[in-house]
XYZ file of C-alpha atoms in Angstrom:
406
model
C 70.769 49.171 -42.084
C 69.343 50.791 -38.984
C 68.421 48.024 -36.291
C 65.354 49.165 -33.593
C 67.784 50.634 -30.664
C 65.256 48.637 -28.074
C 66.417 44.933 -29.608
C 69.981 45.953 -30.589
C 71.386 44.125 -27.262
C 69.074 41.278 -27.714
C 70.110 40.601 -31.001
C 73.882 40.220 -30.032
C 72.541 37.959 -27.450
C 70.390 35.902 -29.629
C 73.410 35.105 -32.100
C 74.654 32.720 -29.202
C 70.944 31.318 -29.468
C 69.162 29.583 -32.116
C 65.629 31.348 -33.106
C 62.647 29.111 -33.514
C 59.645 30.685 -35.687
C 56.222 29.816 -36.075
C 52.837 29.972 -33.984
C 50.230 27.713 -33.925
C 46.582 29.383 -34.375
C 43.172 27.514 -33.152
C 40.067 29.521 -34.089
C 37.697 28.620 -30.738
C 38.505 26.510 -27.914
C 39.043 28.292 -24.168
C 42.313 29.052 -23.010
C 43.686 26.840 -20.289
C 45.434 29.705 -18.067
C 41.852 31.963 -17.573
C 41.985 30.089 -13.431
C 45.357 30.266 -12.987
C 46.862 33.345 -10.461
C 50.464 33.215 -12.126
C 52.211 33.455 -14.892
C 56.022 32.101 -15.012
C 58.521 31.764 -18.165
C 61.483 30.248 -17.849
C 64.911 28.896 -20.076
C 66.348 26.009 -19.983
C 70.161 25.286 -20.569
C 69.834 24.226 -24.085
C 67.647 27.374 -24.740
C 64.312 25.774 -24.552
C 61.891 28.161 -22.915
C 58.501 26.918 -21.154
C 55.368 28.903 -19.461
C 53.666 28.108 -16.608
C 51.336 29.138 -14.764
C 50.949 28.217 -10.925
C 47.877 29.788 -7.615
C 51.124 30.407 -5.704
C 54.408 31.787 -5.429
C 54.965 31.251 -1.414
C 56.438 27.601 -1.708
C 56.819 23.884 -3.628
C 58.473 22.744 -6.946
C 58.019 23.389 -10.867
C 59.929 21.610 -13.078
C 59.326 22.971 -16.304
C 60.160 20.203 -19.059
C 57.659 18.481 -17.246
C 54.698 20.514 -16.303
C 55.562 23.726 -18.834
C 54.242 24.639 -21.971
C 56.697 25.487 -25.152
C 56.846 28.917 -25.969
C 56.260 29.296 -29.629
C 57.495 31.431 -31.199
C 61.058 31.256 -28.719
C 62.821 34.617 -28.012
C 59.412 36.503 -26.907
C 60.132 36.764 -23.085
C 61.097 40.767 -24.063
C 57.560 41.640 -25.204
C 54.519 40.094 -23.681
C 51.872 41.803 -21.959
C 50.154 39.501 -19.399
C 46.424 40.278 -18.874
C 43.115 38.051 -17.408
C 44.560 35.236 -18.328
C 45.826 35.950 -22.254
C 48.913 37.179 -23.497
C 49.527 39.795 -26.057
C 52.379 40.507 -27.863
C 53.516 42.681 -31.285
C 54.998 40.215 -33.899
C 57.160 42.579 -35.998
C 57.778 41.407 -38.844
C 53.916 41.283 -39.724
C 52.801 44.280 -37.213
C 49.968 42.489 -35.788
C 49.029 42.571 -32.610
C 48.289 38.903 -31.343
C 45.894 37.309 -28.640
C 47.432 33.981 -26.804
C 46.133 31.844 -25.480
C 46.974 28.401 -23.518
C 45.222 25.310 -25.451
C 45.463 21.985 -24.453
C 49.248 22.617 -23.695
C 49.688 24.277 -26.928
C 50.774 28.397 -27.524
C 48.056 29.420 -29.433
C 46.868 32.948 -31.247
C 43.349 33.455 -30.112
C 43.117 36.585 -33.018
C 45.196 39.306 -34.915
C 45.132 43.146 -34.788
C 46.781 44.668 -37.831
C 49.065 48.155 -36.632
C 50.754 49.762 -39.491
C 53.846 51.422 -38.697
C 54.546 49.436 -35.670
C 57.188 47.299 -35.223
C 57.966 47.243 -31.355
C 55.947 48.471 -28.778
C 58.126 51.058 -26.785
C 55.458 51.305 -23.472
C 52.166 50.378 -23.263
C 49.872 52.064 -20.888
C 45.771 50.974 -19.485
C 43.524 53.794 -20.423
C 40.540 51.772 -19.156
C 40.857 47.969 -17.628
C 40.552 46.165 -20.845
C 41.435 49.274 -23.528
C 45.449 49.691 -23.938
C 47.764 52.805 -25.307
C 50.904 51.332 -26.901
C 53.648 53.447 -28.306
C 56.266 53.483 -30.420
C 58.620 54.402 -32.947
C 58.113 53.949 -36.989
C 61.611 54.688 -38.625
C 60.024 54.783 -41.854
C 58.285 57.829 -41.179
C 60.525 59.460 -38.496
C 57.172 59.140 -36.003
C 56.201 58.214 -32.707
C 53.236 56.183 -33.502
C 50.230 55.018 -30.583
C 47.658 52.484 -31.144
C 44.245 52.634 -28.468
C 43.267 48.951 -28.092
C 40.308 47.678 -27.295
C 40.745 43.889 -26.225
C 37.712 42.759 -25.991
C 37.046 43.040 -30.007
C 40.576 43.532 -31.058
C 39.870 46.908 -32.542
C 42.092 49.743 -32.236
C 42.387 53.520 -33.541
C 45.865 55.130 -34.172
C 47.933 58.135 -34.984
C 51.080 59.748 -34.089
C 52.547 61.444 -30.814
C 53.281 65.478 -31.654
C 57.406 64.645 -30.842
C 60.027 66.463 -32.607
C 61.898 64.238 -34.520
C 65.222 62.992 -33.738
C 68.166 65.193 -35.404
C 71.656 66.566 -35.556
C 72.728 62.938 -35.506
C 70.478 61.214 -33.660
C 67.883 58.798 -35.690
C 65.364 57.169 -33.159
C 62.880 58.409 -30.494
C 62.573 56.007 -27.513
C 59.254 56.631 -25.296
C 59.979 55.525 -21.962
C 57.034 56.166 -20.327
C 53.773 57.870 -20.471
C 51.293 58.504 -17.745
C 47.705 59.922 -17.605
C 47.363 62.116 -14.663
C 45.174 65.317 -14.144
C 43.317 64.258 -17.605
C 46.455 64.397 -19.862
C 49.155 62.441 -20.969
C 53.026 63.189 -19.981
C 55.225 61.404 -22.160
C 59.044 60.515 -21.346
C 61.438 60.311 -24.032
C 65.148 60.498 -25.217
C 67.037 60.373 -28.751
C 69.435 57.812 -29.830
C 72.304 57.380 -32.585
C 72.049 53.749 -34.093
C 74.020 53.127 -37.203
C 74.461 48.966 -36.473
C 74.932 46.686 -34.178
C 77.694 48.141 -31.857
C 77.054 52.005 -32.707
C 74.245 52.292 -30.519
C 74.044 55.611 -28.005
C 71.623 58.048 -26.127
C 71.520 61.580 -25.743
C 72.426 63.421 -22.746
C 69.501 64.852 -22.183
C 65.753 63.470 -21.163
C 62.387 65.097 -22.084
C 58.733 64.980 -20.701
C 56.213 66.217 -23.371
C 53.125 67.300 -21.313
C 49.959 66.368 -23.885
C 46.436 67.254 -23.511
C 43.836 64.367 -23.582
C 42.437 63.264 -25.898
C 43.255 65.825 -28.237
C 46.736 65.072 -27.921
C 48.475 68.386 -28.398
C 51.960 69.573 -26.736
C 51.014 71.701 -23.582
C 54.646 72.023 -22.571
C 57.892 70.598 -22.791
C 60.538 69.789 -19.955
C 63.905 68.712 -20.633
C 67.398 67.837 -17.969
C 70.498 66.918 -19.008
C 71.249 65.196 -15.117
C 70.275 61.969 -16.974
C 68.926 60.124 -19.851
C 66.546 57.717 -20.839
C 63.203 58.130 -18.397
C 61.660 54.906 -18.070
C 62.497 51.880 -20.451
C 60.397 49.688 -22.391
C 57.934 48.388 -19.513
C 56.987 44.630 -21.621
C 60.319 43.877 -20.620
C 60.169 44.923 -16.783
C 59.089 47.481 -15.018
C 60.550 50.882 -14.689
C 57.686 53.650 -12.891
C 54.703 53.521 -10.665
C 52.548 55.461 -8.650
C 52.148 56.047 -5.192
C 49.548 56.115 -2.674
C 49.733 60.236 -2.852
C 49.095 60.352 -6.888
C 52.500 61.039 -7.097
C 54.831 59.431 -10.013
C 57.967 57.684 -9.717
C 60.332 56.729 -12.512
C 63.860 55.131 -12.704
C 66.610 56.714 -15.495
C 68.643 53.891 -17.519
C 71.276 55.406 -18.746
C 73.184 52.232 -18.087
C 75.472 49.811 -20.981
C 72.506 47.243 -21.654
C 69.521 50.291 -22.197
C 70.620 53.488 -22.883
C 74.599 53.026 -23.212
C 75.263 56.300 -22.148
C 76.948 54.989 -18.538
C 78.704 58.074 -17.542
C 75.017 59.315 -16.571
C 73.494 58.397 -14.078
C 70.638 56.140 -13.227
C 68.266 58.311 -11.303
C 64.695 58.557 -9.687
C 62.416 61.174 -10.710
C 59.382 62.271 -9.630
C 55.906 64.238 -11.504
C 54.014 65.660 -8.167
C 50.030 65.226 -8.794
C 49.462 68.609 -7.502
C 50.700 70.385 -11.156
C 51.806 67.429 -13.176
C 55.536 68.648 -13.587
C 58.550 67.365 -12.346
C 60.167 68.084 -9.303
C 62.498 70.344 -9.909
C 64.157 69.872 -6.090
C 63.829 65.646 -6.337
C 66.806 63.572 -7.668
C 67.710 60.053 -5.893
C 70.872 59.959 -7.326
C 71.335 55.870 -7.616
C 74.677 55.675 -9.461
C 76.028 58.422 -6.156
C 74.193 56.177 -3.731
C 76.313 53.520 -1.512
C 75.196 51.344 -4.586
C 77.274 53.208 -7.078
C 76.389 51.203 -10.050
C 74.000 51.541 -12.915
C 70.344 50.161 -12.473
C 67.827 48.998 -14.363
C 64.069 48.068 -13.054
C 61.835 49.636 -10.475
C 59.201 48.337 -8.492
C 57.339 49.733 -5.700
C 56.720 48.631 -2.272
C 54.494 50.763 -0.713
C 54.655 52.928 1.721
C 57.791 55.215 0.023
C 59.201 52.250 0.132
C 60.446 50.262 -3.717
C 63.177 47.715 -5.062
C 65.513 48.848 -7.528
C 67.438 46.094 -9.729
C 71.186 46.928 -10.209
C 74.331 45.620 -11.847
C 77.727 45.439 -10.190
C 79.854 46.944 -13.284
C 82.834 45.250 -12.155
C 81.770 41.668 -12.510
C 80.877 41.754 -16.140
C 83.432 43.125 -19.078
C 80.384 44.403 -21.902
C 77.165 43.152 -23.405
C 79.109 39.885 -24.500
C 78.636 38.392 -20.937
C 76.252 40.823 -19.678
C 73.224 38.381 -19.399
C 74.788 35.026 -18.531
C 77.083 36.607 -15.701
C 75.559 36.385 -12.342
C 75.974 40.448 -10.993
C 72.494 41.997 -10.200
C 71.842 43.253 -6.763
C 68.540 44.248 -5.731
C 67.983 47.274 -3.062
C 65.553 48.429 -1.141
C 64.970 51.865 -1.430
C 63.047 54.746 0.691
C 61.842 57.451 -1.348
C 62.033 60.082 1.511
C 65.272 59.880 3.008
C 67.152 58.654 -0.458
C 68.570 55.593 1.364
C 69.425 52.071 0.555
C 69.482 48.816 1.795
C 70.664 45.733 -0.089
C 68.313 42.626 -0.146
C 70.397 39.443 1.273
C 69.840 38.063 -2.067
C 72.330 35.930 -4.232
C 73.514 37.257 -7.019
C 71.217 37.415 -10.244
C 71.691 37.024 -14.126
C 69.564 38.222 -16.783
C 69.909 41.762 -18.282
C 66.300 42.984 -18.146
C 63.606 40.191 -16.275
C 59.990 41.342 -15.252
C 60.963 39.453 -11.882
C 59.210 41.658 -8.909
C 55.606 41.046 -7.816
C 54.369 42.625 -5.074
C 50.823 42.105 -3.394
C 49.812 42.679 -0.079
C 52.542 44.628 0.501
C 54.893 41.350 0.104
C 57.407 41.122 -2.605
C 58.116 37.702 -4.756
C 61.248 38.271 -6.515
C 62.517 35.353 -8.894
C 66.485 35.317 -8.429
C 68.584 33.592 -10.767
C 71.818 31.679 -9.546
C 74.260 29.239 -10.730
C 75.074 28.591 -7.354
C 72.055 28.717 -5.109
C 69.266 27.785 -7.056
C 66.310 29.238 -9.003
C 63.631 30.616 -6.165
C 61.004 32.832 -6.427
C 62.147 34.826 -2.984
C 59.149 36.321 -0.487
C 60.908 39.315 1.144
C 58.630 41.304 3.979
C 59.416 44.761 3.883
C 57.904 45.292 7.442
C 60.150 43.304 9.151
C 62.781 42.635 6.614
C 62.649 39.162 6.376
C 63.459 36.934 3.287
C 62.609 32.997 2.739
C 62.451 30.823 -0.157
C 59.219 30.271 -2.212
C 58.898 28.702 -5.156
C 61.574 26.616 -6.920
C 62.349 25.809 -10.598
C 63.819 22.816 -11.192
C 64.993 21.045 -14.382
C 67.268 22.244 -16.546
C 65.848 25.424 -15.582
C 68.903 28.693 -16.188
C 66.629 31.443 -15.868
C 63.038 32.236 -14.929
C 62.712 35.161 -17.438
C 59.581 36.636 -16.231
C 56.702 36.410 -13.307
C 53.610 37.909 -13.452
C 50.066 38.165 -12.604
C 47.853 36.431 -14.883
C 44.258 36.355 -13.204
């Protein structure tokens, strides 16, 4: 049977795991997190995994067991979407679209959103501050699907993407990212071949379907075999951004635990605001780069300035060890000049972790390492500098995801 392409790593992963079903559901009550600034999820050692929720990053001591919530269901740190204080997530084996909330220290469905034909959310996009786009692919039909959300009555209308269908050996569509700019919608997407478990590739080539808004027809088409896979699935980290110009930056993943097409490489991209195409004459060759490996997420600095998470090939032999094997790097990178600087930063572990904030042009970055600790990092591009903030204690192994909550 043909497994989703986007949870084919996680599953090999999760055999090594036990999986926990089953959510609790209040029907009123208000949720405990609507105050908080932060959002953090963390594992423990035996698997456990606990939320939190903090006013700041810059400094102190969590220990989770003890002042953490139980995540319930377990195994969702891949697919949240953190937002004024709730979190929302797909559950796919009923294709609703939940509400959760934080109840007297209790994980706890607020209210349910039926979406046929979903059963992962690819990218997810804000049309207006509390409406959503989500995308993604519906085997059964051969479709990209999209759902428009409106939160605050957990309505939604949906319909398909105009994509050509996958072919000629390839069976699944995966939208990497899509962007309203200039009132339309550019959509990045690649093909893969999935047959099971371990037969799991991409295509060599990438695609941007420009759409018109909100009629959502195919202006024009753009495709480049350079790389593959534009974007990734953003609930799991994030891979594009926008700059201060309009301008729109994305990261390739080609890489073994995305697109499993290595031999490409991992590249930046850019759509110019001035006619909503890409650059023809801008590539930021990563994998060429002094860091010469694959990489992964992409988050932006300011001021040309972003972070780029990579993995140091050599460390790790496959997707077997690929998580619990401490070789992420993350680098500084300048957008102009195509340079790179590595972060003094230990080592990380974690294949994909949504692990960057950045505010006031300050960057909290939640490192993961057997040997110095688990931190939350405060790095000042300006100056460079780098300190310890917040600590995990515990049996804590790996702070899965940080975020913004309020």
């Amino acid at each position: 049977m043909i497994k989703n392409p986007r949870q084919i790593f996680w599953y090999l992963l999760s055999a090594m795991i036990a999986f926990t079903v089953g959510c609790a559901e209040r029907e009123s009550g208000q949720s405990d997190t609507l105050q908080k600034k932060y959002s953090i999820y963390t594992m423990a050692e035996d698997g456990q995994e606990f939320l939190m929720t903090a006013d700041s990053l810059s400094g102190g001591r969590l220990e989770p067991e003890k002042s953490g919530v139980k995540v319930d269901p377990q195994r969702i740190f891949y697919e949240l979407i953190v937002h004024k204080g709730y979190y929302y997530r797909l559950d796919a084996k009923t294709q609703e679209f939940l509400k959760i909330g934080i109840e007297n220290k209790k994980f706890t469905t607020k209210s349910r959103l039926k979406l046929e034909g979903f059963s992962a959310i690819d990218n997810y996009n804000w049309i207006t501050p509390d409406s959503l786009l989500i995308i993604g692919y519906d085997d059964k039909s051969a479709e990209v699907k999209y759902a428009k959300i409106h939160l605050d009555n957990m309505t939604a209308v949906q319909g398909k993407l105009p994509l050509p269908a996958p072919s000629g050996g390839f069976n699944w569509t995966s939208v990497g990212f899509s962007h309203f700019m200039n009132g339309q919608l550019l959509v990045g997407y690649t093909y893969h071949a999935a047959h099971d478990l371990l037969g799991y590739t991409t295509s060599d080539t990438m695609y941007v379907a420009t759409l018109s808004y909100p009629a959502l027809k195919n202006l024009k088409n753009y495709k480049d075999h350079r790389t593959t896979y534009p974007g990734g699935v953003n609930t799991r980290q994030s891979h594009f951004f926008t700059d201060e110009n309009g301008d729109f930056y994305f990261i390739t993943c080609p890489g073994i635990a995305l697109g499993n097409n290595p031999a490409k490489p991992t590249a930046i991209m850019r759509i110019r605001k001035s006619d909503g195409s890409i650059d023809p004459d801008y590539f930021f060759n990563i994998s060429a780069s002094p860091i010469q490996n694959n990489g992964y997420g992409f988050w932006y600095l300011g001021k040309g300035k972003a972070i780029v998470r990579t993995e140091r090939k050599a460390l790790f032999t496959g997707m077997g060890d690929h998580y619990k094997v401490p070789h992420f790097d993350f680098y500084e990178v300048d957008l102009e000049t195509q340079t790179t600087t590595r972060l003094n930063l230990p080592l990380d572990k974690g294949t994909a972790r949504q692990c960057v904030i950045v505010e006031n042009g300050i960057a909290y970055i939640a490192v993961n390492s057997d040997s110095a600790g688990n931190y939350i990092w405060i790095y000042n591009p300006e100056n460079h500098g780098l300190k310890k903030g917040l600590q995990l204690l515990g049996q804590t192994d790996y702070i899965l995801r940080i975020e913004r909550l309020n």
